[in-house]
């Protein structure tokens, strides 16, 4: 049976008084239930919430769903903020409590009731209403493991790392029987979902013993083991929790962050969610009812052929088997026998006692349905020719399955024949079958088998391209492999096309340098990578000043000039343009800067690259050089460069300073004054830039601007006289 209670602030309750009180309940409440629920009846909005929320804002207040125990019975309590009470004062909330018998929640995780239809959002009409007994607990929407796994996959940079840390923290708190784990997020919805994920990751008994609340305004005082709160609450708390996880940041914090790697149990749970392996979660829960979380995870890892199990972990499993031998599920023995994982003598004897030897390995190989089966049989010590033939047949017929798992399962003398069979099967398979087998993880696994892979070029080429696309940091190494596979006949050079796909995204300067150092012959005139430096320079040019001045950029410029991959070609011209940048922005005399800019614009490099480098140079010079230098520079550069440089400087001004309108901030005013000074000094040098002068006349010709500029140049008679001439010209032209 399950009883309900409603609690809120009302003008006139069942007893006739006003204020917070129980306003409805199920008749026949167990003795002490009402008193047991009362301490949990509170709600305080987060500090950042509106003090006087409108009706449409109430849904943004976090809902607190609490699960705990009262007098030995499960308690579920949902608190929702209502805003005003009957008197118009803010602070009212509505609490819906359910006190249930133990069997009512059998087979159900309390976290599944987050969006359950049983909850009321507000009090019923009438005082003292009789609430019905709850006959069943229907889970809420979006609470099933499939939905949660899809949701989890899209959370942050590393949701599974966060889950592993969270599982270890929760396991520690549940084991100790005290303390709490705090979940911090702006929205309560992800908190509820993380609680549900943790609940599904625990044995049923452990989940039933994990009290939680989705939102608390005082997490330091919360009695539950898993406590949700908001960042503003957490910022003002004493932070006494041993573990705190900031869900919005995808990380964890608190006074005592773990200094240890996640436990096997935590890693296994995270892997199950990552791989949508709900059977694995069920298996962990089933085994966890017999032993601790670590023993359950280790036993499941052994069943699945995990080779990372340590001797100490296996020893704990052996003790579990000895203690609960007859209660160990039958599937465990069967999976241990067929897993192919290396086992110690004690565990191997225990498995043999339950399962026996089975059929002959040769017959099993002939009927093996997929590569996983071949791998399991191979690990048992089957004949190498049979392993090779069976693996090739399965792959050729599309039965590769989880190829990485199969390769990881087999070791020793059987590994070579298995790998040979996989590679020959892929080489013989139809292109469609080959593409289906060569998934990203499969290519990673085959790339680890470097020597045998390169001996089969038709398989190696697609594998290398896939590895490079999945792991950009390996592109340099993959390039070396592709160059080694290049045939003598260019007409059949599939590796050249593969190289182009590998470097669709141009390399960094460091990667390009590494390639040129390791494979200078590939950069000669007409060679496979001759044009790659030019694409690297384009990437560098788009990165701004820091990228252009980086030491590796300068080293690449020097290297291209030394190797000369395409004398006079695109890469050489790009190197001239990029190399000119440093000369331009570091020169101490304007004449030298002018020479560098002329070299840049006259380099013949791609127009986009030249424009990027020149724009960056213009910004840098505007920020680092005084007006006299800039004016002398404009006077020294060719007219075309002068025009482009002047346009870039004018375009770099903030909008109001560029248009001459007021008011203008102090910093913007200084930028405008400097550029006008450049124009004036350029006139004094006997040169001009028509477009820049047009802008200067417009900016200086307004009455207020003229007054301000006159005051600005009052200390320099020559500039002041030039300004008056400029203003007179503007007014004479009606500008």
XYZ file of C-alpha atoms in Angstrom:
735
model
C 0.000 0.000 0.000
C 1.063 3.621 -0.564
C -0.383 6.694 1.141
C -0.307 10.306 -0.088
C -0.116 13.679 1.666
C -0.407 17.248 0.326
C 1.183 20.183 2.140
C 1.082 23.927 1.371
C 0.140 27.335 2.795
C -3.604 28.013 2.741
C -6.042 30.577 4.134
C -8.148 27.965 5.895
C -7.001 24.386 6.270
C -8.819 21.262 7.434
C -8.469 22.383 11.078
C -9.645 25.912 10.336
C -6.291 27.643 10.795
C -4.208 29.511 8.221
C -0.621 28.931 7.097
C 1.493 25.920 6.103
C -0.203 22.615 6.894
C -1.304 19.280 5.494
C -4.307 20.020 3.296
C -5.091 16.523 2.016
C -4.073 12.945 2.792
C -4.965 9.315 2.273
C -7.156 7.988 5.086
C -5.548 5.390 7.324
C -2.010 6.759 7.342
C 0.359 4.518 9.296
C 1.080 5.744 12.790
C 3.887 8.279 12.860
C 3.929 8.768 9.052
C 2.777 12.380 9.202
C 5.330 13.258 11.880
C 8.037 11.417 9.959
C 7.353 13.361 6.760
C 7.207 16.782 8.445
C 11.000 17.391 8.799
C 11.384 17.119 5.026
C 8.724 19.752 4.242
C 10.658 22.858 3.236
C 11.610 24.739 0.106
C 13.849 27.768 -0.373
C 14.433 29.194 -3.873
C 18.007 29.643 -5.134
C 19.557 33.062 -4.392
C 19.571 33.954 -8.071
C 15.860 33.274 -8.570
C 13.442 36.213 -9.003
C 12.211 37.506 -5.632
C 8.765 38.285 -7.033
C 8.338 35.851 -9.914
C 5.551 36.140 -12.405
C 3.397 33.082 -13.077
C 5.312 32.210 -16.241
C 8.601 32.228 -14.294
C 7.569 29.634 -11.704
C 8.359 26.690 -13.983
C 12.019 27.751 -13.970
C 12.344 27.185 -10.197
C 14.024 23.816 -9.504
C 11.718 20.992 -8.477
C 12.928 18.993 -5.474
C 12.229 15.258 -5.720
C 13.385 13.551 -2.523
C 13.745 9.860 -1.772
C 14.466 8.657 1.750
C 13.024 6.352 4.394
C 10.596 7.141 7.215
C 10.050 4.618 9.999
C 11.377 1.844 7.758
C 9.154 2.764 4.818
C 10.199 4.410 1.530
C 9.361 8.114 1.331
C 9.009 9.982 -1.954
C 8.485 13.730 -1.683
C 8.141 16.286 -4.468
C 8.318 20.026 -3.680
C 7.392 22.695 -6.212
C 7.577 26.475 -5.694
C 4.206 28.293 -6.040
C 5.259 31.904 -5.414
C 2.463 33.786 -3.608
C 0.297 32.303 -0.877
C -3.296 33.180 -0.012
C -2.166 36.506 1.517
C -0.099 37.577 -1.479
C 3.232 36.914 0.215
C 5.962 35.089 -1.657
C 7.515 31.885 -0.340
C 4.682 29.423 -0.787
C 5.374 25.917 -2.089
C 3.448 22.713 -2.607
C 4.719 19.344 -1.351
C 3.318 16.003 -2.485
C 4.516 13.114 -0.290
C 4.116 9.372 -0.801
C 4.787 6.874 1.989
C 4.873 3.320 0.639
C 5.322 -0.228 1.790
C 8.552 -1.874 0.712
C 6.998 -4.185 -1.855
C 5.284 -1.326 -3.690
C 8.642 -0.230 -5.154
C 9.861 -3.728 -5.986
C 11.616 -3.731 -9.358
C 11.492 0.059 -9.556
C 14.253 2.603 -9.036
C 12.892 5.656 -7.180
C 14.676 7.946 -9.656
C 12.346 6.620 -12.372
C 9.524 8.610 -10.768
C 10.996 12.025 -11.679
C 8.307 12.755 -14.282
C 5.842 10.146 -13.035
C 2.131 10.858 -13.647
C 1.327 10.355 -9.957
C 2.556 13.825 -8.941
C 0.243 16.798 -8.425
C 1.633 20.271 -9.160
C -0.667 22.031 -6.705
C -3.269 21.450 -3.992
C -6.676 20.022 -4.841
C -9.854 22.073 -4.543
C -11.378 21.894 -1.084
C -9.798 21.405 2.323
C -9.101 18.047 3.834
C -9.619 16.129 0.592
C -9.226 12.382 0.861
C -6.449 11.212 -1.415
C -6.651 7.685 -2.831
C -4.271 4.857 -2.041
C -1.726 4.474 -4.825
C -2.180 1.105 -6.500
C 0.826 1.321 -8.819
C 3.883 3.442 -9.552
C 4.180 4.171 -13.265
C 7.672 5.453 -14.219
C 7.980 8.927 -15.651
C 8.734 9.746 -19.251
C 12.359 9.768 -20.402
C 13.477 7.665 -17.466
C 14.317 4.408 -19.258
C 17.953 3.373 -19.766
C 17.773 3.691 -23.564
C 16.766 7.358 -23.366
C 19.319 8.088 -20.656
C 22.110 6.465 -22.682
C 21.272 8.614 -25.714
C 21.163 11.714 -23.516
C 24.398 10.830 -21.736
C 26.259 10.492 -25.031
C 25.643 14.171 -25.753
C 26.751 15.566 -22.395
C 29.983 17.605 -22.293
C 33.450 16.649 -23.405
C 33.782 13.532 -21.269
C 30.473 12.426 -19.719
C 31.797 8.919 -19.145
C 34.801 10.182 -17.200
C 32.427 12.226 -15.053
C 30.206 9.152 -14.598
C 33.174 7.051 -13.492
C 34.157 9.607 -10.856
C 30.550 9.944 -9.729
C 30.125 6.171 -9.373
C 33.234 5.895 -7.215
C 32.044 8.774 -5.022
C 28.545 7.301 -4.594
C 29.928 3.826 -3.931
C 32.226 5.232 -1.245
C 29.400 7.151 0.446
C 27.050 4.149 0.384
C 29.776 1.873 1.741
C 30.641 4.270 4.580
C 26.991 4.922 5.426
C 27.554 8.657 5.860
C 28.463 11.752 3.870
C 26.975 13.008 0.655
C 27.742 13.615 -3.015
C 26.617 16.985 -4.400
C 25.557 17.534 -8.017
C 25.695 21.182 -9.138
C 23.861 22.413 -12.253
C 21.879 25.434 -13.428
C 18.925 23.206 -14.309
C 17.482 20.452 -12.141
C 16.646 18.235 -15.146
C 20.227 17.009 -15.751
C 20.614 16.449 -12.000
C 17.580 14.149 -12.013
C 18.903 12.313 -15.053
C 22.361 11.812 -13.542
C 20.691 10.434 -10.404
C 18.712 8.035 -12.618
C 21.897 6.955 -14.436
C 23.583 6.240 -11.097
C 20.482 4.342 -9.893
C 20.484 2.084 -12.958
C 24.198 1.469 -12.423
C 23.722 0.003 -8.932
C 22.295 -3.288 -7.756
C 18.598 -2.999 -6.886
C 19.272 -3.198 -3.143
C 21.957 -0.522 -3.325
C 19.718 1.764 -5.392
C 16.945 1.293 -2.817
C 19.383 2.377 -0.101
C 20.584 5.471 -1.971
C 18.619 8.446 -0.674
C 18.630 11.523 -2.882
C 17.117 14.943 -3.471
C 17.221 16.712 -6.840
C 17.426 20.228 -5.329
C 18.431 21.548 -1.918
C 18.989 25.150 -0.879
C 21.244 23.903 1.938
C 23.366 21.030 0.608
C 25.677 21.173 3.632
C 22.792 20.137 5.888
C 21.061 17.687 3.531
C 20.667 14.201 5.004
C 20.507 12.446 1.639
C 23.441 10.663 0.060
C 23.029 12.268 -3.388
C 22.116 15.970 -3.310
C 21.383 18.334 -6.188
C 21.793 22.094 -6.002
C 22.423 25.173 -8.152
C 25.698 27.044 -8.716
C 24.539 30.115 -6.776
C 23.581 27.982 -3.767
C 26.855 26.098 -3.958
C 28.858 29.319 -4.206
C 27.442 30.511 -0.887
C 27.636 27.167 0.945
C 30.359 25.943 3.277
C 31.076 23.133 0.801
C 31.396 20.474 3.425
C 30.546 17.679 1.005
C 33.364 15.235 0.378
C 32.503 15.119 -3.321
C 30.952 17.722 -5.602
C 30.392 17.438 -9.338
C 29.721 20.491 -11.525
C 27.576 19.041 -14.263
C 27.414 22.166 -16.440
C 31.224 22.201 -16.630
C 31.515 18.477 -17.261
C 33.863 18.168 -14.281
C 34.100 17.714 -10.554
C 35.170 19.747 -7.611
C 34.872 19.859 -3.848
C 37.247 19.722 -0.929
C 38.543 16.225 -1.608
C 38.734 15.382 -5.309
C 39.940 11.879 -5.973
C 43.628 11.521 -6.616
C 43.177 8.006 -7.929
C 42.153 6.649 -11.308
C 38.549 5.400 -11.529
C 37.986 1.953 -10.105
C 37.270 -1.037 -12.314
C 33.624 -0.900 -11.273
C 33.366 2.766 -12.262
C 35.164 2.174 -15.549
C 32.933 -0.791 -16.324
C 29.766 1.164 -15.594
C 30.958 4.032 -17.790
C 31.844 1.624 -20.608
C 28.412 -0.028 -20.438
C 26.673 3.338 -20.812
C 29.056 4.431 -23.559
C 28.366 1.254 -25.536
C 24.630 1.124 -24.723
C 25.377 -2.184 -23.058
C 22.287 -2.567 -20.876
C 22.891 -6.291 -20.570
C 26.218 -5.417 -19.000
C 24.513 -3.108 -16.484
C 22.009 -5.842 -15.640
C 24.852 -8.301 -15.204
C 26.711 -5.915 -12.889
C 23.550 -5.446 -10.825
C 22.957 -9.201 -10.621
C 26.528 -9.982 -9.613
C 26.594 -7.023 -7.235
C 23.936 -8.703 -5.105
C 26.522 -11.408 -4.318
C 29.725 -9.456 -3.874
C 31.025 -5.936 -3.764
C 31.066 -3.618 -6.788
C 34.706 -4.382 -7.531
C 34.199 -8.133 -7.474
C 31.117 -7.871 -9.682
C 32.935 -5.728 -12.242
C 35.982 -7.987 -12.268
C 33.857 -11.092 -12.768
C 32.004 -9.435 -15.641
C 35.329 -8.328 -17.154
C 36.578 -11.905 -17.031
C 33.384 -13.124 -18.669
C 34.048 -10.673 -21.502
C 37.673 -11.573 -22.031
C 39.211 -8.489 -20.451
C 42.982 -8.896 -20.290
C 43.603 -6.079 -17.860
C 42.388 -7.963 -14.783
C 45.186 -8.090 -12.225
C 46.167 -11.058 -10.114
C 44.771 -9.374 -7.001
C 41.417 -8.717 -8.706
C 41.185 -12.286 -9.924
C 42.020 -13.535 -6.423
C 39.020 -11.582 -5.083
C 36.809 -13.207 -7.738
C 38.088 -16.651 -6.758
C 37.088 -15.951 -3.151
C 33.654 -14.862 -4.391
C 33.277 -18.058 -6.423
C 34.298 -20.184 -3.446
C 31.823 -18.380 -1.208
C 28.829 -18.347 -3.580
C 29.659 -21.135 -6.035
C 26.148 -22.582 -6.219
C 24.538 -19.149 -6.447
C 26.725 -17.914 -9.299
C 24.423 -17.631 -12.376
C 24.883 -20.280 -15.031
C 25.634 -17.699 -17.706
C 28.762 -16.686 -15.812
C 30.291 -20.143 -16.109
C 29.371 -20.414 -19.774
C 30.826 -17.011 -20.608
C 33.975 -17.702 -18.631
C 34.483 -20.937 -20.557
C 34.049 -19.248 -23.911
C 35.692 -15.943 -23.163
C 39.204 -16.899 -24.199
C 40.573 -14.695 -21.452
C 43.681 -15.972 -19.699
C 42.756 -17.201 -16.222
C 44.703 -18.287 -13.210
C 44.704 -21.929 -12.223
C 42.100 -21.639 -9.461
C 39.524 -19.856 -11.623
C 40.239 -22.064 -14.621
C 39.623 -25.183 -12.500
C 36.379 -23.728 -11.158
C 35.149 -23.010 -14.708
C 36.166 -26.456 -15.919
C 34.275 -28.096 -13.054
C 31.053 -26.352 -14.112
C 31.312 -26.482 -17.921
C 33.589 -29.292 -19.087
C 35.692 -29.537 -22.281
C 33.036 -29.140 -25.022
C 33.360 -30.194 -28.649
C 36.592 -30.387 -30.577
C 38.188 -27.113 -31.557
C 38.518 -28.088 -35.236
C 34.793 -28.727 -35.590
C 33.999 -25.504 -33.774
C 36.200 -23.518 -36.127
C 34.466 -24.937 -39.210
C 31.053 -23.785 -37.925
C 32.122 -20.555 -36.250
C 29.494 -17.912 -37.168
C 31.668 -14.868 -36.710
C 35.116 -13.598 -35.856
C 34.337 -13.359 -32.155
C 33.687 -17.091 -32.068
C 36.909 -17.771 -33.991
C 38.822 -15.659 -31.490
C 37.412 -17.537 -28.524
C 38.287 -20.861 -30.077
C 41.734 -19.657 -31.104
C 42.526 -18.655 -27.548
C 41.839 -22.202 -26.460
C 44.788 -23.353 -28.599
C 43.262 -24.390 -31.938
C 45.329 -25.353 -34.984
C 46.840 -22.237 -36.697
C 45.764 -23.148 -40.294
C 42.204 -23.667 -39.084
C 42.227 -20.305 -37.267
C 43.516 -18.551 -40.393
C 40.932 -20.121 -42.721
C 37.994 -19.567 -40.369
C 38.899 -15.921 -39.741
C 39.234 -15.209 -43.488
C 35.873 -16.894 -44.191
C 34.012 -14.949 -41.502
C 35.436 -11.596 -42.593
C 34.876 -12.310 -46.283
C 31.236 -13.217 -45.618
C 30.580 -10.134 -43.480
C 30.841 -11.907 -40.152
C 33.624 -9.759 -38.692
C 31.399 -8.380 -35.926
C 33.397 -6.494 -33.343
C 36.797 -6.874 -34.949
C 38.749 -4.907 -32.282
C 37.309 -7.105 -29.554
C 38.197 -10.236 -31.476
C 41.791 -9.116 -32.019
C 42.115 -8.031 -28.409
C 40.871 -11.381 -27.186
C 43.572 -13.568 -28.758
C 47.222 -13.690 -27.741
C 50.197 -15.937 -28.045
C 50.690 -18.314 -30.945
C 47.081 -17.985 -32.109
C 47.223 -14.222 -32.613
C 49.322 -14.251 -35.784
C 47.090 -16.737 -37.675
C 43.968 -14.856 -36.615
C 45.354 -11.520 -37.866
C 46.559 -13.080 -41.129
C 43.072 -14.493 -41.704
C 41.445 -11.113 -41.010
C 43.715 -9.270 -43.460
C 43.390 -11.859 -46.235
C 39.600 -11.949 -45.775
C 39.423 -8.160 -46.092
C 41.593 -8.203 -49.220
C 39.307 -10.822 -50.828
C 35.996 -9.318 -49.679
C 33.655 -7.282 -51.864
C 34.212 -3.496 -51.487
C 30.886 -3.084 -49.687
C 31.755 -5.753 -47.138
C 35.196 -4.260 -46.645
C 33.754 -0.793 -46.008
C 31.258 -2.203 -43.508
C 33.981 -4.029 -41.579
C 36.487 -1.177 -41.534
C 34.785 0.990 -38.941
C 36.800 3.575 -37.035
C 37.549 1.300 -34.065
C 38.357 -1.582 -36.435
C 40.863 0.584 -38.321
C 42.466 1.670 -35.046
C 42.870 -1.954 -34.035
C 44.388 -2.958 -37.377
C 46.721 0.054 -37.373
C 48.185 -1.251 -34.113
C 49.254 -4.345 -36.122
C 51.555 -2.173 -38.202
C 53.860 -4.618 -39.934
C 51.290 -7.182 -41.119
C 48.894 -4.402 -42.176
C 51.370 -2.690 -44.543
C 51.989 -6.033 -46.237
C 48.392 -5.883 -47.605
C 48.149 -2.496 -49.419
C 44.505 -2.864 -50.495
C 43.547 -3.026 -46.823
C 46.237 -0.708 -45.510
C 45.181 2.300 -47.648
C 41.615 2.696 -46.312
C 42.785 1.856 -42.797
C 45.489 4.542 -42.857
C 43.126 7.216 -44.187
C 40.536 6.412 -41.507
C 43.115 6.457 -38.713
C 44.398 9.840 -39.869
C 40.891 11.315 -39.955
C 40.063 9.994 -36.470
C 43.412 10.919 -34.908
C 44.901 14.065 -36.494
C 47.956 13.696 -34.289
C 48.872 10.534 -36.230
C 48.780 12.132 -39.679
C 52.547 12.544 -39.856
C 53.118 8.871 -39.035
C 50.370 7.791 -41.448
C 51.962 9.894 -44.194
C 55.200 7.952 -43.766
C 53.274 4.709 -44.198
C 51.505 5.972 -47.322
C 54.765 7.132 -48.861
C 56.183 3.678 -48.235
C 53.236 2.151 -50.117
C 53.624 4.324 -53.250
C 53.921 2.177 -56.399
C 56.398 2.760 -59.185
C 53.615 3.507 -61.702
C 52.017 6.921 -60.950
C 48.936 5.929 -62.946
C 48.024 3.378 -60.274
C 49.089 5.538 -57.346
C 46.145 5.113 -54.960
C 48.401 6.273 -52.132
C 48.677 9.757 -53.703
C 44.892 10.109 -53.527
C 45.002 8.775 -49.988
C 47.610 11.416 -49.089
C 45.323 14.129 -50.417
C 42.492 12.846 -48.186
C 44.794 12.689 -45.153
C 45.752 16.337 -45.583
C 42.343 17.762 -46.473
C 42.880 19.901 -43.389
C 46.332 21.480 -43.843
C 49.015 20.584 -41.295
C 50.332 22.854 -38.604
C 53.742 24.414 -39.043
C 55.227 21.845 -36.650
C 53.684 18.927 -38.551
C 54.778 20.319 -41.897
C 58.328 20.736 -40.571
C 58.303 17.169 -39.261
C 57.206 15.892 -42.667
C 59.832 17.892 -44.525
C 62.561 16.728 -42.172
C 61.511 13.084 -42.365
C 60.631 12.926 -46.076
C 62.435 15.669 -48.002
C 62.102 13.688 -51.211
C 58.318 13.919 -51.026
C 58.562 17.713 -51.257
C 60.675 18.011 -54.370
C 59.355 19.541 -57.599
C 56.272 17.618 -58.697
C 56.424 15.310 -55.666
C 53.377 14.175 -53.714
C 53.597 16.831 -50.999
C 55.134 19.736 -52.913
C 52.083 21.977 -52.460
C 51.491 21.164 -48.796
C 53.617 24.029 -47.341
C 51.552 26.616 -49.219
C 48.372 25.306 -47.582
C 50.121 25.377 -44.197
C 51.102 29.005 -44.749
C 47.475 29.855 -45.590
C 46.389 28.285 -42.298
C 49.099 30.231 -40.446
C 48.117 33.508 -42.113
C 44.534 33.109 -40.934
C 45.775 32.648 -37.357
C 46.936 36.227 -36.882
C 50.054 37.761 -35.376
C 50.899 35.019 -32.867
C 50.804 32.320 -35.538
C 52.809 34.362 -38.031
C 55.551 35.174 -35.504
C 55.697 31.726 -33.910
C 59.182 30.156 -33.979
C 57.930 27.098 -35.843
C 56.509 29.392 -38.551
C 59.864 31.044 -39.051
C 61.567 27.661 -39.114
C 59.118 26.499 -41.778
C 59.809 29.583 -43.892
C 63.534 28.859 -43.701
C 62.975 25.156 -44.419
C 60.898 25.861 -47.530
C 63.566 28.209 -48.799
C 66.128 25.437 -48.241
C 64.176 22.483 -49.669
C 62.582 24.565 -52.469
C 59.738 22.090 -53.115
C 58.413 24.130 -56.037
C 60.977 26.768 -57.063
C 59.018 29.872 -57.946
C 55.810 27.983 -57.267
C 52.984 28.384 -54.794
C 54.825 27.204 -51.681
C 57.886 29.347 -52.400
C 55.728 32.451 -52.981
C 53.770 31.793 -49.791
C 57.022 31.488 -47.831
C 58.131 34.895 -49.152
C 54.837 36.463 -48.077
C 54.846 34.964 -44.598
C 58.528 35.657 -44.089
C 57.982 39.301 -45.020
C 55.515 39.706 -42.173
C 58.111 39.444 -39.405
C 60.373 41.882 -41.232
C 57.483 44.329 -41.562
C 56.346 44.358 -37.932
C 59.815 44.234 -36.346
C 61.674 46.756 -38.494
C 62.785 49.834 -36.596
C 62.778 52.169 -39.581
C 59.735 52.861 -41.758
C 61.784 52.395 -44.926
C 62.571 48.787 -43.941
C 58.927 48.131 -43.099
C 57.965 49.580 -46.489
C 60.409 47.232 -48.219
C 58.926 44.248 -46.353
C 55.349 45.210 -47.247
C 56.334 45.673 -50.862
C 57.884 42.199 -50.806
C 54.720 40.839 -49.256
C 52.327 42.354 -51.778
C 54.637 41.583 -54.645
C 55.313 37.977 -53.608
C 52.813 36.541 -56.049
C 51.303 34.387 -53.275
C 47.597 33.567 -53.275
C 45.476 36.689 -52.910
C 43.692 35.355 -49.805
C 46.984 34.658 -48.039
C 48.388 38.096 -48.969
C 45.234 39.787 -47.737
C 45.334 37.917 -44.418
C 49.000 38.730 -43.816
C 48.641 42.363 -44.876
C 45.547 42.830 -42.678
C 47.380 41.394 -39.686
C 50.390 43.594 -40.403
C 48.161 46.673 -40.645
C 46.554 45.931 -37.275
C 49.914 45.250 -35.680
C 51.502 48.421 -37.021
C 48.495 50.523 -35.988
C 48.776 49.185 -32.453
C 52.551 49.341 -32.075
C 53.817 52.276 -34.158
C 53.418 55.978 -33.516
C 51.900 58.329 -36.151
C 55.292 59.682 -37.368
C 56.443 56.158 -38.184
C 53.158 55.271 -39.877
C 53.157 58.455 -41.957
C 56.740 57.858 -43.095
C 55.786 54.280 -43.924
C 52.876 55.409 -46.116
C 55.155 57.849 -47.859
C 57.705 55.112 -48.577
C 55.448 52.332 -49.913
C 54.187 52.156 -53.504
C 50.844 53.841 -54.190
C 48.924 50.555 -54.392
C 50.224 49.376 -51.028
C 49.595 52.815 -49.558
C 45.970 52.641 -50.640
C 45.435 49.171 -49.172
C 47.203 50.043 -45.928
C 45.225 53.269 -45.520
C 41.944 51.457 -46.155
C 42.812 48.802 -43.555
C 43.702 51.427 -40.949
C 40.484 53.312 -41.563
C 38.442 50.123 -41.485
C 40.080 49.211 -38.182
C 38.571 52.212 -36.418
C 35.422 51.685 -34.314
C 32.228 52.607 -36.136
C 31.567 56.038 -34.618
C 35.197 57.077 -34.826
C 35.307 55.972 -38.465
C 32.163 57.913 -39.368
C 33.116 61.034 -37.355
C 29.907 60.963 -35.325
C 29.759 61.832 -31.619
C 29.910 60.908 -28.849
C 33.108 58.850 -29.075
C 34.763 56.974 -26.222
C 38.201 58.088 -25.086
C 39.998 55.073 -26.547
C 38.163 55.449 -29.872
C 38.960 59.182 -29.883
C 42.670 58.434 -29.457
C 42.600 56.018 -32.405
C 40.870 58.587 -34.598
C 43.294 61.355 -33.599
C 46.302 59.141 -34.365
C 45.054 58.310 -37.848
C 44.289 61.975 -38.586
C 47.821 62.792 -37.403
C 49.125 60.192 -39.855
C 47.236 61.962 -42.670
C 48.555 65.371 -41.610
C 52.164 64.166 -41.365
C 51.834 62.447 -44.724
C 50.798 65.794 -46.246
C 53.795 67.464 -44.627
C 55.972 64.808 -46.280
C 54.541 65.832 -49.634
C 52.504 62.669 -50.179
C 48.862 61.691 -49.839
C 46.442 58.805 -50.003
C 43.193 60.067 -51.587
C 40.742 57.751 -49.833
C 42.380 58.293 -46.448
C 42.368 62.073 -46.981
C 38.685 61.951 -47.909
C 37.949 60.181 -44.642
C 40.121 62.640 -42.670
C 38.352 65.667 -44.162
C 34.987 64.145 -43.278
C 36.073 63.266 -39.749
C 37.721 66.628 -39.059
C 35.289 68.872 -40.857
C 32.497 68.683 -38.267
C 32.374 71.643 -35.908
C 32.883 69.679 -32.657
C 35.544 67.433 -34.181
C 37.431 70.448 -35.524
C 37.433 72.105 -32.096
C 38.676 68.932 -30.391
C 41.375 68.266 -32.988
C 42.569 71.869 -32.865
C 43.024 71.527 -29.119
C 44.726 68.134 -29.571
C 47.360 69.520 -31.997
C 47.779 72.875 -30.246
C 51.290 71.973 -29.119
C 52.578 71.383 -32.673
C 52.258 74.462 -34.948
C 53.028 72.518 -38.115
C 50.365 69.871 -37.471
C 47.902 72.540 -36.365
C 48.450 74.484 -39.579
C 48.068 71.331 -41.649
C 44.844 70.568 -39.773
C 43.474 74.037 -40.581
C 44.243 73.474 -44.241
C 42.466 70.115 -44.113
C 39.400 71.620 -42.401
C 39.342 74.500 -44.867
C 39.389 72.041 -47.746
C 36.526 70.078 -46.175
C 34.379 73.162 -45.738
C 35.299 74.478 -49.143
C 34.040 71.230 -50.668
C 30.927 71.254 -48.482
C 31.994 68.046 -46.716
